Short mmCIF file of C-alpha atoms in Angstrom, two decimals:
data_model
loop_
_atom_site.label_atom_id
_atom_site.label_comp_id
_atom_site.label_asym_id
_atom_site.label_seq_id
_atom_site.Cartn_x
_atom_site.Cartn_y
_atom_site.Cartn_z
CA UNK A 6 96.99 109.40 137.34
CA UNK A 7 98.32 112.56 135.77
CA UNK A 8 101.15 110.70 134.15
CA UNK A 9 98.72 108.25 132.65
CA UNK A 10 96.60 111.05 131.17
CA UNK A 11 99.68 112.83 129.84
CA UNK A 12 101.00 109.54 128.32
CA UNK A 13 97.56 108.92 126.70
CA UNK A 14 97.46 112.48 125.23
CA UNK A 15 101.02 112.14 123.95
CA UNK A 16 100.21 108.79 122.27
CA UNK A 17 97.09 110.25 120.67
CA UNK A 18 99.00 113.18 119.32
CA UNK A 19 101.69 110.90 118.04
CA UNK A 20 99.12 108.78 116.28
CA UNK A 21 97.47 111.81 114.75
CA UNK A 22 100.85 113.03 113.50
CA UNK A 23 101.64 109.55 112.07
CA UNK A 24 98.25 109.43 110.36
CA UNK A 25 98.69 112.89 108.95
CA UNK A 26 102.32 112.41 107.90
CA UNK A 27 101.75 109.22 105.96
CA UNK A 28 98.74 110.60 104.09
CA UNK A 29 96.96 107.22 104.29
CA UNK A 30 99.78 105.19 102.83
CA UNK A 31 97.32 103.55 100.30
CA UNK A 32 99.28 104.46 97.16
CA UNK A 33 102.16 102.12 97.96
CA UNK A 34 100.26 99.03 99.02
CA UNK A 35 99.59 96.50 96.25
CA UNK A 36 96.70 94.02 96.26
CA UNK A 37 93.27 93.38 94.87
CA UNK A 38 89.86 94.74 95.44
CA UNK A 39 87.45 92.34 97.09
CA UNK A 40 83.67 92.79 96.82
CA UNK A 41 81.46 91.09 99.40
CA UNK A 42 78.26 92.20 97.66
CA UNK A 43 77.41 95.45 99.26
CA UNK A 44 80.89 96.61 100.38
CA UNK A 45 84.35 96.34 98.84
CA UNK A 46 87.86 97.03 100.00
CA UNK A 47 91.51 96.42 99.20
CA UNK A 48 93.01 93.06 100.05
CA UNK A 49 96.75 93.68 100.41
CA UNK A 50 99.19 91.19 98.98
CA UNK A 51 100.05 88.55 101.67
CA UNK A 52 96.63 88.84 103.29
CA UNK A 53 93.77 86.45 102.90
CA UNK A 54 90.01 87.18 102.61
CA UNK A 55 87.54 84.74 104.02
CA UNK A 56 83.90 85.53 103.58
CA UNK A 57 81.77 85.83 106.63
CA UNK A 58 78.71 83.52 106.77
CA UNK A 59 75.33 85.25 106.72
CA UNK A 60 73.82 84.03 109.94
CA UNK A 61 70.40 85.44 108.96
CA UNK A 62 70.08 83.63 105.60
CA UNK A 63 68.03 80.44 105.10
CA UNK A 64 70.95 78.92 103.24
CA UNK A 65 73.58 77.89 105.78
CA UNK A 66 76.33 78.35 103.11
CA UNK A 67 75.24 82.01 102.27
CA UNK A 68 77.90 84.65 102.75
CA UNK A 69 77.28 88.03 104.34
CA UNK A 70 77.25 90.75 101.62
CA UNK A 71 77.92 93.42 104.28
CA UNK A 72 81.15 91.96 105.75
CA UNK A 73 84.83 91.83 104.73
CA UNK A 74 87.30 89.77 106.83
CA UNK A 75 90.95 90.21 106.03
CA UNK A 76 93.73 88.27 107.85
CA UNK A 77 97.41 89.07 107.64
CA UNK A 78 99.64 86.01 107.34
CA UNK A 79 96.77 83.47 107.11
CA UNK A 80 97.45 80.32 104.99
CA UNK A 81 94.13 78.60 105.55
CA UNK A 82 90.82 79.17 107.26
CA UNK A 83 92.03 77.78 110.65
CA UNK A 84 94.47 80.79 110.76
CA UNK A 85 91.56 83.13 111.37
CA UNK A 86 91.88 82.09 115.00
CA UNK A 87 95.55 83.07 115.26
CA UNK A 88 96.30 85.93 112.76
CA UNK A 89 95.75 89.62 113.16
CA UNK A 90 92.71 90.83 111.23
CA UNK A 91 90.76 93.85 109.85
CA UNK A 92 87.00 93.21 109.96
CA UNK A 93 84.62 95.43 108.16
CA UNK A 94 80.97 95.69 108.71
CA UNK A 95 78.86 97.75 106.31
CA UNK A 96 75.48 99.36 106.98
CA UNK A 97 73.65 101.00 104.09
CA UNK A 98 72.13 104.46 104.57
CA UNK A 99 68.65 103.06 105.30
CA UNK A 100 70.00 101.11 108.31
CA UNK A 101 71.00 102.65 111.56
CA UNK A 102 74.35 101.26 112.86
CA UNK A 103 74.63 100.89 116.56
CA UNK A 104 77.75 102.90 117.43
CA UNK A 105 80.23 100.86 119.45
CA UNK A 106 80.32 101.70 123.12
CA UNK A 107 83.75 101.65 124.89
CA UNK A 108 82.00 100.30 128.07
CA UNK A 109 81.39 96.98 126.16
CA UNK A 110 85.19 96.36 126.27
CA UNK A 111 88.07 96.38 128.70
CA UNK A 112 90.91 99.01 128.90
CA UNK A 113 89.13 101.33 126.35
CA UNK A 114 90.93 104.60 125.30
CA UNK A 115 89.55 107.04 122.85
CA UNK A 116 91.52 107.55 119.56
CA UNK A 117 91.72 111.04 118.15
CA UNK A 118 89.33 111.38 115.14
CA UNK A 119 91.07 111.31 111.76
CA UNK A 120 90.40 111.59 108.11
CA UNK A 121 91.15 108.73 105.70
CA UNK A 122 89.61 107.73 102.40
CA UNK A 123 87.33 110.75 102.29
CA UNK A 124 85.78 109.74 105.61
CA UNK A 125 86.15 110.95 109.11
CA UNK A 126 86.84 108.16 111.48
CA UNK A 127 86.17 107.91 115.20
CA UNK A 128 87.09 105.10 117.59
CA UNK A 129 88.96 103.68 120.54
CA UNK A 130 91.54 101.03 121.41
CA UNK A 131 90.46 98.37 123.84
CA UNK A 132 90.66 94.63 124.74
CA UNK A 133 87.94 92.12 124.12
CA UNK A 134 88.37 88.96 126.14
CA UNK A 135 92.02 89.97 126.53
CA UNK A 136 92.62 90.41 122.82
CA UNK A 137 93.88 93.98 121.83
CA UNK A 138 91.71 95.65 119.27
CA UNK A 139 90.93 98.99 117.69
CA UNK A 140 87.31 99.80 116.95
CA UNK A 141 86.53 102.48 114.37
CA UNK A 142 83.40 103.85 112.66
CA UNK A 143 82.54 106.31 109.91
CA UNK A 144 79.93 107.45 107.46
CA UNK A 145 80.44 108.29 103.86
CA UNK A 146 78.89 111.18 101.87
CA UNK A 147 75.91 108.97 100.80
CA UNK A 148 75.12 108.06 104.52
CA UNK A 149 76.60 104.55 104.37
CA UNK A 150 78.18 103.54 107.51
CA UNK A 151 81.29 101.39 108.21
CA UNK A 152 82.53 99.73 111.33
CA UNK A 153 86.11 98.50 111.36
CA UNK A 154 87.46 96.20 114.01
CA UNK A 155 91.20 95.62 113.95
CA UNK A 156 92.42 92.74 115.88
CA UNK A 157 95.97 94.00 116.49
CA UNK A 158 97.77 91.14 118.28
CA UNK A 159 97.39 87.48 117.80
CA UNK A 160 99.62 84.42 118.06
CA UNK A 161 100.89 84.69 114.45
CA UNK A 162 101.59 88.39 114.35
CA UNK A 163 100.51 91.88 114.99
CA UNK A 164 99.36 95.01 113.09
CA UNK A 165 98.87 98.62 113.92
CA UNK A 166 96.50 101.35 112.75
CA UNK A 167 99.49 103.20 111.43
CA UNK A 168 100.63 100.26 109.16
CA UNK A 169 100.34 101.18 105.50
CA UNK A 170 98.46 98.00 104.69
CA UNK A 171 95.86 98.66 107.42
CA UNK A 172 95.44 102.25 106.33
CA UNK A 173 95.11 101.21 102.63
CA UNK A 174 92.33 98.85 103.56
CA UNK A 175 90.43 101.53 105.45
CA UNK A 176 91.08 104.16 102.81
CA UNK A 177 89.69 101.87 100.09
CA UNK A 178 86.41 101.02 101.70
CA UNK A 179 83.30 101.84 99.71
CA UNK A 180 79.85 100.71 98.93
CA UNK A 181 79.62 98.31 95.96
CA UNK A 182 76.36 99.58 94.48
#
């Protein structure tokens, strides 16, 4: 048990050092900004954006203005089931975001808080139905809240929080209006 705690602490410190050393990595990543309506973020070259459907809208084709869905290596919409992803959910300052609870997931481990894109991020790594993920959340200076779910390992590849493209996405997140 002591070895596991020491290993977890060592990994957390290593992650913190990597995040600090790379300074976000956003400057070197090329791509285009994607705007869902209320939130926007950088879509790195080689990634695909597929809008999330707004399940609360009367129109079954309406897209969610508060959600960004980025998939690394996707070629078509079917690839969302097999490619690693960065999913962003936005909550304006007048809405209270339910902070994710590690007990909702399996094998949860806290991640050391870090600064990126002018925001302080908290979170944990975990598994959801056997799929490795990282769940992060933050609030900007205007009180807008962001939840980022990183699906790290899928059939068609893997991504890490430390990857320059992942950090560039997180660093670029901002309210559209």
